């Protein structure tokens, strides 16, 4: 009897699967160095030319499968690999060296690619560093083809694949065997294998460091891509827990179907918009006919390791606007800084959360900001995009942003490019100074969206990521409730809508408070949309308002929480599933 063992890693693609493991180990390519005779040299040149044409055919095929399965944008990596093999100058230098040094094609090819790879590795840019792996992948493919070895051995359908590392090509090829998950020792959330797993919609856990050493083909495993957990040899009890979870997910999907078309209104007729918080385009699958209340664009920078071009952004924003249409999508301009920095970013700050973050960075890098605004405007032809600015702490920042937006609009006008002239420009309310100035800001912005993750962090001086003080991160702190009240009242006084897109909107217990505060829109995690919608439909806004009236007089979090719990128990719980 094997003992159950749990491995933790980075949750890279949502979902849970139970099945048999398949351990994928790539054989190391051994390269021998013997001096060749003249005949052998000709042979070697034929071998490499042949091998490159086989490799190109393979890559063309992989590219085609990839485009079909996960679309053109996610398949770019293979285009880059094809380009390397089509580089005639590079190949000529390999052939010349074979002739001159009389060494095997594999040896010279390996050496030349390694040289190129070392230049990549020395780069300070993480994106270029990551391209090293792509180069090695191409190299191994070509050398394997010189020996006519096959890459992927037979994998039973519906296996869960484990490997030290998976190349994008491995990930795509395995997907043809209907694999149910991917787990690797290496990689982060933006690694190619992770991106592809998300696009394929199979669970993935990456960065588990050692799992490939401890797992064997045929082992029973559970992979939980939402929590970032892999359980090997699960006990019957654990299996039962996870089967229940899978059942829960199925139930969630059917619930989603059930409530998807029902109006989101309280029992006494107050309409509340429920929208989704999205980080990756693929998540739009899980939101049905909801709009998007927060689309975070930072991942474009994190994945590329640099600012994406206008063209790349247009592709992304046009797509997201199209899949959300006729509902709208609120796209937030880059909120970089804080914990969202790349290792190579040269500026190191002692207090990054109080530093060069969000709108501050955009206003300092006007060129980058203009590129993003231009891409947003060009993508706005369906008139369902709203622009949102993060980390606003003064009126001046909104005014300067608007001036820049107007400049970009003028450029597009003179180029005769069509866009939504009335595109709304809203702001995130997440810095205490913004809440103090919410009246003034409401007359500058087209809408408000409250970011409670940061607002609570800054208002209560509690680091949102610090486990030691996580108990002090209190959503029901009286200062938080009163701040929310002031923001909503300021917004409504100036006739603008107020949304809330922090995690607080996804907490069932907080929903009656937010409705009572008269927040117009709750932007929540896709996974809780049906639950939150059910709660809204089960309550009376008049009762929620009365509840908030009582809460605003309470001096401690404990009292507020007790009162809210009592309300939830007596007024809501019995009416929801
Ligand atoms: C927030 O601060 O509440 C928010 C939604 O933004 P982020 O979590 O991306 O900082
Ligand atoms: Mg924030």
XYZ file of C-alpha atoms and ligand atoms in Angstrom:
588
model
C 0.000 0.000 0.000
C 1.469 3.366 -1.008
C 1.228 6.273 1.341
C -0.621 9.362 0.187
C 1.676 12.287 -0.546
C 0.839 15.883 -1.405
C 3.004 18.155 -3.564
C 2.475 21.868 -3.809
C 3.280 24.147 -6.699
C 2.004 27.139 -8.607
C -1.651 26.921 -9.676
C -1.314 27.476 -13.423
C -4.595 26.341 -14.946
C -7.872 25.852 -13.081
C -9.797 22.624 -12.570
C -9.507 19.215 -10.912
C -8.762 15.835 -12.513
C -8.331 12.363 -11.088
C -6.478 9.742 -13.112
C -3.280 7.835 -13.840
C 0.063 9.562 -14.075
C 2.279 9.378 -17.103
C 5.880 10.337 -16.403
C 7.474 11.893 -19.415
C 11.263 11.812 -19.378
C 13.134 13.215 -22.271
C 16.241 11.297 -23.190
C 19.400 13.346 -23.104
C 20.898 13.683 -26.546
C 24.417 12.272 -26.545
C 26.812 13.783 -28.993
C 29.970 11.991 -30.096
C 33.008 13.721 -31.564
C 34.929 11.629 -34.044
C 36.898 13.059 -36.938
C 35.077 12.376 -40.191
C 36.375 11.101 -43.510
C 35.570 13.035 -46.708
C 32.680 10.659 -47.576
C 31.280 10.927 -44.105
C 31.319 14.721 -44.337
C 28.991 14.601 -47.363
C 26.789 12.172 -45.467
C 26.627 14.455 -42.457
C 25.611 17.410 -44.602
C 22.817 15.332 -46.121
C 21.823 14.219 -42.621
C 21.488 17.723 -41.270
C 19.637 19.007 -44.318
C 17.255 16.066 -44.081
C 16.793 16.432 -40.392
C 16.021 20.124 -40.714
C 13.417 19.508 -43.358
C 11.791 16.762 -41.206
C 11.877 19.099 -38.192
C 10.307 21.889 -40.202
C 7.537 19.568 -41.357
C 6.929 18.488 -37.763
C 6.849 22.057 -36.531
C 4.476 23.094 -39.325
C 2.169 20.310 -38.230
C 2.453 21.209 -34.558
C 1.760 24.835 -35.455
C -1.370 23.827 -37.389
C -2.649 21.658 -34.499
C -1.858 24.442 -32.088
C -3.707 27.106 -34.099
C -6.703 24.805 -34.290
C -6.668 24.019 -30.568
C -5.624 27.266 -28.958
C -5.620 29.930 -31.661
C -3.009 31.897 -33.525
C -1.920 34.184 -30.743
C -0.960 31.371 -28.363
C 0.820 29.533 -31.159
C 3.369 32.233 -31.968
C 6.090 30.331 -30.141
C 6.132 27.689 -32.891
C 6.431 30.325 -35.585
C 9.575 31.545 -33.835
C 11.032 28.028 -33.794
C 10.282 27.597 -37.498
C 12.073 30.868 -38.227
C 15.259 29.667 -36.528
C 15.375 26.602 -38.775
C 14.708 28.693 -41.856
C 17.639 31.010 -41.127
C 19.903 30.245 -44.092
C 22.892 32.221 -42.781
C 22.909 30.195 -39.594
C 22.692 26.914 -41.497
C 25.426 27.873 -43.903
C 27.773 28.543 -41.018
C 26.952 25.103 -39.556
C 27.712 23.386 -42.876
C 30.943 25.344 -43.351
C 32.109 24.294 -39.901
C 31.289 20.602 -40.600
C 33.443 20.807 -43.742
C 36.256 22.671 -42.079
C 36.439 20.937 -38.693
C 35.397 17.474 -39.949
C 33.100 16.957 -36.991
C 29.624 15.447 -36.886
C 26.597 17.525 -37.840
C 25.118 16.927 -34.384
C 28.253 18.229 -32.681
C 28.492 21.407 -34.761
C 24.766 22.104 -34.716
C 24.696 21.653 -30.952
C 27.690 23.916 -30.523
C 26.265 26.701 -32.694
C 22.877 26.630 -30.975
C 24.531 26.587 -27.533
C 26.543 29.680 -28.517
C 23.379 31.464 -29.538
C 21.670 30.201 -26.381
C 24.403 31.572 -24.153
C 23.816 35.031 -25.557
C 20.133 34.633 -24.612
C 21.011 33.380 -21.125
C 23.199 36.368 -20.418
C 20.380 38.753 -21.219
C 19.000 40.773 -18.335
C 15.572 40.364 -19.873
C 13.586 37.371 -18.541
C 11.660 37.062 -21.768
C 14.825 36.631 -23.814
C 16.220 34.246 -21.190
C 13.114 32.112 -21.520
C 13.717 31.902 -25.273
C 16.774 29.770 -24.374
C 14.435 26.870 -23.657
C 12.790 27.307 -27.044
C 16.188 27.176 -28.732
C 17.127 23.997 -26.849
C 13.801 22.500 -27.843
C 14.560 23.136 -31.518
C 18.073 21.789 -31.088
C 16.888 18.558 -29.498
C 14.265 18.098 -32.187
C 16.817 18.440 -34.983
C 19.348 16.117 -33.325
C 16.661 13.556 -32.553
C 15.608 13.635 -36.180
C 19.197 13.046 -37.297
C 18.863 9.744 -35.444
C 15.290 9.254 -36.513
C 14.120 8.904 -32.919
C 10.501 9.492 -32.059
C 9.665 12.080 -29.435
C 6.435 11.223 -27.705
C 6.049 7.579 -26.837
C 2.647 6.052 -26.438
C 0.599 7.749 -23.768
C -2.630 6.225 -22.583
C -5.559 8.481 -23.258
C -6.770 10.600 -20.355
C -3.465 10.421 -18.467
C -2.132 13.206 -16.300
C 1.294 14.143 -17.628
C 4.227 14.805 -15.302
C 7.653 15.974 -16.387
C 10.621 17.906 -15.147
C 9.783 20.409 -17.816
C 7.349 20.541 -20.713
C 8.026 22.400 -23.912
C 5.118 24.075 -25.694
C 5.365 21.382 -28.399
C 5.126 18.585 -25.808
C 2.087 20.249 -24.289
C 0.328 20.542 -27.640
C 1.208 17.029 -28.823
C 0.090 15.415 -25.581
C -3.204 17.270 -25.804
C -4.128 15.058 -28.781
C -4.269 12.131 -26.346
C -6.989 13.902 -24.355
C -4.718 14.374 -21.346
C -6.417 15.432 -18.132
C -3.665 17.557 -16.631
C -0.063 18.689 -16.564
C 2.353 18.843 -13.649
C 5.954 20.024 -13.856
C 8.969 20.692 -11.665
C 9.741 23.965 -13.408
C 7.794 26.944 -14.719
C 5.673 29.788 -13.453
C 2.178 30.998 -14.133
C 3.255 32.740 -17.327
C 5.414 29.903 -18.700
C 4.360 28.689 -22.123
C 3.206 25.310 -20.850
C 0.968 27.105 -18.340
C -0.461 29.416 -20.981
C -1.162 26.497 -23.295
C -2.741 24.424 -20.504
C -5.090 27.303 -19.748
C -5.944 27.692 -23.405
C -6.649 23.943 -23.576
C -8.674 24.218 -20.388
C -6.978 21.379 -18.560
C -5.711 21.698 -14.993
C -2.008 22.381 -14.532
C 0.307 22.795 -11.568
C 3.814 24.021 -12.316
C 6.922 24.803 -10.266
C 6.655 21.707 -8.042
C 10.456 21.439 -8.005
C 10.840 17.678 -7.463
C 7.644 15.902 -8.414
C 9.115 14.205 -11.500
C 11.568 12.361 -9.249
C 8.863 10.880 -7.067
C 6.120 9.958 -9.452
C 5.877 6.919 -11.724
C 3.761 6.118 -14.760
C 0.566 4.429 -13.620
C 0.427 6.061 -10.167
C -3.022 7.205 -9.094
C -3.084 10.986 -8.823
C -5.318 13.947 -8.203
C -4.332 17.260 -9.766
C -5.962 20.418 -8.452
C -4.986 23.285 -10.741
C -7.054 25.781 -8.785
C -5.224 25.228 -5.499
C -1.869 24.219 -7.037
C -1.836 20.734 -5.464
C -0.995 17.255 -6.697
C -1.859 14.262 -4.513
C -0.129 10.991 -5.340
C -1.640 7.669 -4.135
C -4.710 9.410 -2.672
C -6.442 7.548 0.124
C -10.108 6.521 -0.340
C -11.079 9.402 1.978
C -9.158 11.960 -0.101
C -10.632 10.542 -3.286
C -14.072 10.976 -1.823
C -13.341 14.602 -0.901
C -12.133 15.339 -4.428
C -14.980 13.485 -6.095
C -17.289 15.688 -4.063
C -15.348 18.743 -5.230
C -15.672 17.655 -8.857
C -19.362 17.117 -8.257
C -19.445 20.635 -6.774
C -17.867 22.061 -9.918
C -20.434 20.245 -12.079
C -23.173 21.548 -9.844
C -21.705 25.023 -10.176
C -21.809 24.777 -13.958
C -25.430 23.662 -13.935
C -26.287 26.393 -11.436
C -24.567 28.854 -13.720
C -26.804 27.685 -16.538
C -29.814 27.983 -14.326
C -29.230 31.527 -13.089
C -27.446 32.817 -16.194
C -30.577 34.122 -17.842
C -32.405 35.214 -14.720
C -32.406 38.929 -13.941
C -30.058 40.043 -11.185
C -32.571 41.864 -9.058
C -33.290 41.872 -5.359
C -36.686 40.631 -4.185
C -37.896 44.211 -4.011
C -36.785 44.985 -7.561
C -33.383 46.710 -7.265
C -31.146 45.812 -10.157
C -27.507 44.992 -9.339
C -25.058 44.309 -12.140
C -22.860 41.238 -11.626
C -19.703 41.233 -13.715
C -16.494 39.211 -13.691
C -12.874 39.876 -12.775
C -10.671 38.438 -15.485
C -6.931 38.048 -15.762
C -6.625 35.731 -18.739
C -8.781 35.747 -21.866
C -9.521 32.028 -21.474
C -11.485 32.706 -18.290
C -14.267 34.282 -20.359
C -15.537 30.725 -20.901
C -16.711 30.653 -17.314
C -18.709 33.868 -17.278
C -21.496 33.127 -19.758
C -23.450 36.259 -20.486
C -21.925 38.498 -17.814
C -19.891 41.556 -18.630
C -16.360 42.080 -17.330
C -15.977 44.553 -14.485
C -12.200 44.301 -14.247
C -9.864 43.079 -16.928
C -6.313 43.232 -15.590
C -3.838 43.876 -18.414
C -0.611 43.354 -16.449
C -0.320 39.731 -17.586
C 0.487 40.981 -21.087
C 3.628 42.572 -19.666
C 4.471 39.659 -17.383
C 4.109 37.092 -20.191
C 6.142 39.024 -22.683
C 8.712 40.293 -20.195
C 8.250 43.704 -21.684
C 5.510 46.101 -22.700
C 3.407 44.597 -25.482
C 3.228 46.552 -28.748
C 0.076 48.428 -29.763
C -0.587 45.691 -32.311
C -0.408 42.915 -29.723
C -2.671 44.872 -27.438
C -5.203 45.585 -30.191
C -5.443 41.850 -30.869
C -6.097 41.145 -27.188
C -8.566 43.966 -26.510
C -10.517 43.476 -29.742
C -10.915 39.803 -28.896
C -12.071 40.417 -25.346
C -14.518 43.124 -26.501
C -15.903 40.758 -29.147
C -16.461 37.823 -26.774
C -18.107 40.063 -24.176
C -20.350 41.951 -26.618
C -23.120 43.133 -26.174
C -22.083 43.384 -22.514
C -19.248 45.730 -21.723
C -15.692 45.149 -20.562
C -13.832 47.461 -18.207
C -10.172 47.278 -19.155
C -7.724 48.585 -16.584
C -4.528 50.208 -17.806
C -1.301 48.569 -16.611
C -1.188 48.330 -12.817
C 2.482 47.395 -12.680
C 4.671 47.833 -9.635
C 3.827 46.481 -6.163
C 4.212 42.710 -6.516
C 3.925 42.842 -10.313
C 7.506 43.466 -11.386
C 9.915 41.408 -13.410
C 13.156 40.274 -11.906
C 15.169 42.225 -14.401
C 13.361 45.474 -13.660
C 16.259 47.641 -12.683
C 14.525 49.778 -10.096
C 14.364 48.062 -6.724
C 12.149 49.776 -4.211
C 12.143 49.418 -0.445
C 8.386 49.932 -0.328
C 7.049 48.903 -3.746
C 3.386 49.140 -2.684
C 3.974 52.784 -1.823
C 6.128 53.316 -4.851
C 6.138 53.567 -8.598
C 2.874 51.768 -9.230
C -0.150 51.850 -11.538
C -1.051 55.261 -12.921
C 2.185 56.761 -11.558
C 4.220 54.587 -13.891
C 1.893 55.253 -16.843
C 2.094 59.023 -16.379
C 5.899 58.835 -16.252
C 6.080 56.634 -19.341
C 3.758 58.654 -21.524
C 4.796 56.822 -24.673
C 3.802 53.422 -23.234
C 0.609 54.902 -21.805
C -0.292 56.356 -25.204
C 0.346 53.003 -26.889
C -2.096 51.356 -24.512
C -4.746 54.068 -24.842
C -4.398 53.968 -28.614
C -4.875 50.174 -28.600
C -7.935 50.540 -26.352
C -9.478 53.187 -28.592
C -8.841 51.242 -31.793
C -10.429 48.178 -30.158
C -13.501 50.163 -29.071
C -15.462 50.060 -32.332
C -18.216 47.941 -30.770
C -18.589 50.679 -28.133
C -18.441 48.252 -25.229
C -15.004 49.079 -23.786
C -14.535 51.228 -20.695
C -11.088 52.424 -19.659
C -10.131 52.303 -15.986
C -7.129 53.915 -14.275
C -5.542 52.141 -11.273
C -4.065 53.664 -8.092
C -5.473 57.162 -8.536
C -4.483 59.310 -5.548
C -5.148 62.830 -6.818
C -7.410 64.868 -9.091
C -4.351 65.928 -11.043
C -3.633 62.335 -12.138
C -7.106 62.021 -13.650
C -6.832 65.354 -15.434
C -3.417 64.531 -16.868
C -4.650 61.138 -18.019
C -7.619 62.737 -19.737
C -5.374 65.213 -21.542
C -3.252 62.318 -22.805
C -6.362 60.392 -23.866
C -7.583 63.442 -25.817
C -4.188 63.718 -27.536
C -4.380 60.085 -28.623
C -7.934 60.629 -29.881
C -6.750 63.596 -31.950
C -3.968 61.481 -33.497
C -6.519 58.842 -34.457
C -8.871 61.494 -35.855
C -6.162 62.867 -38.106
C -5.292 59.345 -39.262
C -8.996 58.791 -40.013
C -9.237 55.839 -37.601
C -12.652 55.043 -36.197
C -13.183 54.550 -32.425
C -15.747 55.121 -29.686
C -15.630 58.892 -29.198
C -17.552 58.606 -25.947
C -15.414 55.859 -24.425
C -15.892 56.114 -20.632
C -12.823 56.887 -18.522
C -13.227 55.669 -14.957
C -10.962 55.323 -11.957
C -10.163 52.803 -9.252
C -10.849 54.011 -5.721
C -8.201 52.185 -3.725
C -5.995 54.817 -2.114
C -7.179 56.630 1.037
C -6.564 60.074 -0.477
C -8.968 59.154 -3.290
C -11.666 58.310 -0.784
C -11.112 61.622 1.017
C -11.325 63.409 -2.359
C -14.107 61.215 -3.732
C -16.465 64.187 -4.294
C -13.922 66.024 -6.410
C -12.895 62.873 -8.236
C -16.517 62.025 -9.016
C -16.790 65.181 -11.093
C -13.701 64.187 -13.095
C -14.346 60.485 -13.737
C -17.060 58.711 -15.744
C -17.342 55.900 -13.192
C -15.829 54.620 -9.958
C -14.662 51.125 -9.171
C -13.638 50.397 -5.610
C -10.571 48.205 -5.206
C -11.006 46.935 -1.686
C -7.881 44.740 -1.861
C -5.753 47.852 -1.896
C -8.138 50.231 -0.166
C -8.202 48.014 2.943
C -4.426 47.531 2.786
C -3.776 51.277 2.679
C -6.620 52.370 4.936
C -5.766 49.940 7.741
C -2.011 49.877 7.050
C -2.128 46.088 6.665
C -0.007 44.486 3.944
C -2.471 42.462 1.835
C 0.053 39.643 1.308
C 1.493 39.348 4.823
C 0.348 36.106 6.481
C 1.452 37.317 9.919
C -1.197 40.004 10.019
C -3.801 38.481 7.748
C -6.303 38.587 10.631
C -6.033 42.369 10.605
C -7.098 42.614 6.966
C -10.707 43.247 7.933
C -13.363 43.773 5.314
C -15.913 44.601 8.010
C -13.710 47.109 9.814
C -15.852 50.166 10.627
C -13.398 52.438 8.792
C -13.824 50.321 5.654
C -17.637 50.391 5.787
C -17.632 54.153 6.306
C -15.117 54.728 3.511
C -17.283 52.702 1.133
C -20.324 54.733 2.154
C -18.582 58.024 1.390
C -17.348 56.799 -1.981
C -20.777 55.534 -3.070
C -22.529 58.715 -1.921
C -19.990 60.936 -3.720
C -20.333 58.951 -6.924
C -24.127 58.992 -6.868
C -24.260 62.689 -6.002
C -22.405 63.358 -9.238
C -24.498 60.887 -11.212
C -21.838 58.265 -11.850
C -22.035 54.504 -11.299
C -20.042 52.872 -8.530
C -18.761 49.356 -8.873
C -16.714 47.229 -6.473
C -14.105 44.914 -7.958
C -12.002 43.874 -4.943
C -12.252 40.333 -3.532
C -14.817 41.628 -1.017
C -17.505 41.479 -3.735
C -16.897 37.721 -3.992
C -17.511 37.132 -0.266
C -21.131 35.959 0.237
C -21.397 37.543 3.699
C -20.376 40.943 2.325
C -23.023 40.999 -0.400
C -25.936 42.317 1.735
C -23.633 45.064 3.052
C -22.604 46.113 -0.459
C -26.210 46.073 -1.688
C -27.244 48.064 1.387
C -24.521 50.582 0.573
C -26.154 50.867 -2.882
C -23.179 49.753 -4.912
C -24.359 49.444 -8.508
C -22.112 46.670 -9.764
C -20.259 43.780 -8.135
C -17.328 42.484 -10.140
C -16.526 39.027 -8.818
C -14.399 35.948 -9.431
C -15.919 33.917 -12.281
C -16.267 30.893 -9.984
C -18.695 32.620 -7.600
C -20.959 34.370 -10.119
C -23.966 32.036 -9.597
C -23.664 32.051 -5.817
C -23.457 35.839 -5.608
C -26.326 36.238 -8.034
C -28.461 33.892 -5.953
C -27.773 35.934 -2.822
C -28.750 39.175 -4.541
C -31.973 37.587 -5.765
C -32.775 36.294 -2.266
C -32.649 39.600 -0.387
C -34.576 42.831 -0.077
C -32.552 45.989 -0.730
C -34.684 47.919 1.775
C -33.655 45.487 4.528
C -30.011 45.636 3.435
C -30.150 49.443 3.608
C -31.515 49.301 7.126
C -28.716 46.874 8.006
C -26.084 49.298 6.726
C -27.752 52.111 8.719
C -27.078 50.066 11.854
C -23.541 49.094 10.828
C -22.482 52.693 10.254
C -23.031 53.413 13.925
C -20.947 50.496 15.174
C -17.413 51.129 16.428
C -15.835 47.656 16.094
C -15.410 44.983 13.479
C -16.726 42.326 15.821
C -20.065 44.054 16.278
C -20.414 44.669 12.563
C -19.580 41.087 11.678
C -22.030 39.691 14.229
C -24.801 41.909 12.909
C -24.092 40.910 9.309
C -23.964 37.215 10.223
C -27.298 37.499 11.983
C -28.788 39.168 8.902
C -27.394 36.502 6.594
C -28.705 33.656 8.771
C -32.196 35.014 9.159
C -32.854 36.814 5.883
C -30.857 34.993 3.229
C -29.604 31.534 4.137
C -32.935 29.785 3.996
C -33.640 31.117 0.515
C -30.488 29.957 -1.266
C -29.383 26.489 -2.375
C -8.049 45.915 -5.690
O -7.075 46.532 -5.254
O -9.050 45.656 -5.000
C -8.076 45.449 -7.086
C -9.166 44.924 -7.614
O -6.929 45.547 -7.805
P -5.695 44.515 -7.687
O -6.146 43.372 -6.822
O -5.381 44.123 -9.078
O -4.648 45.365 -7.060
Mg -5.604 47.308 -6.603
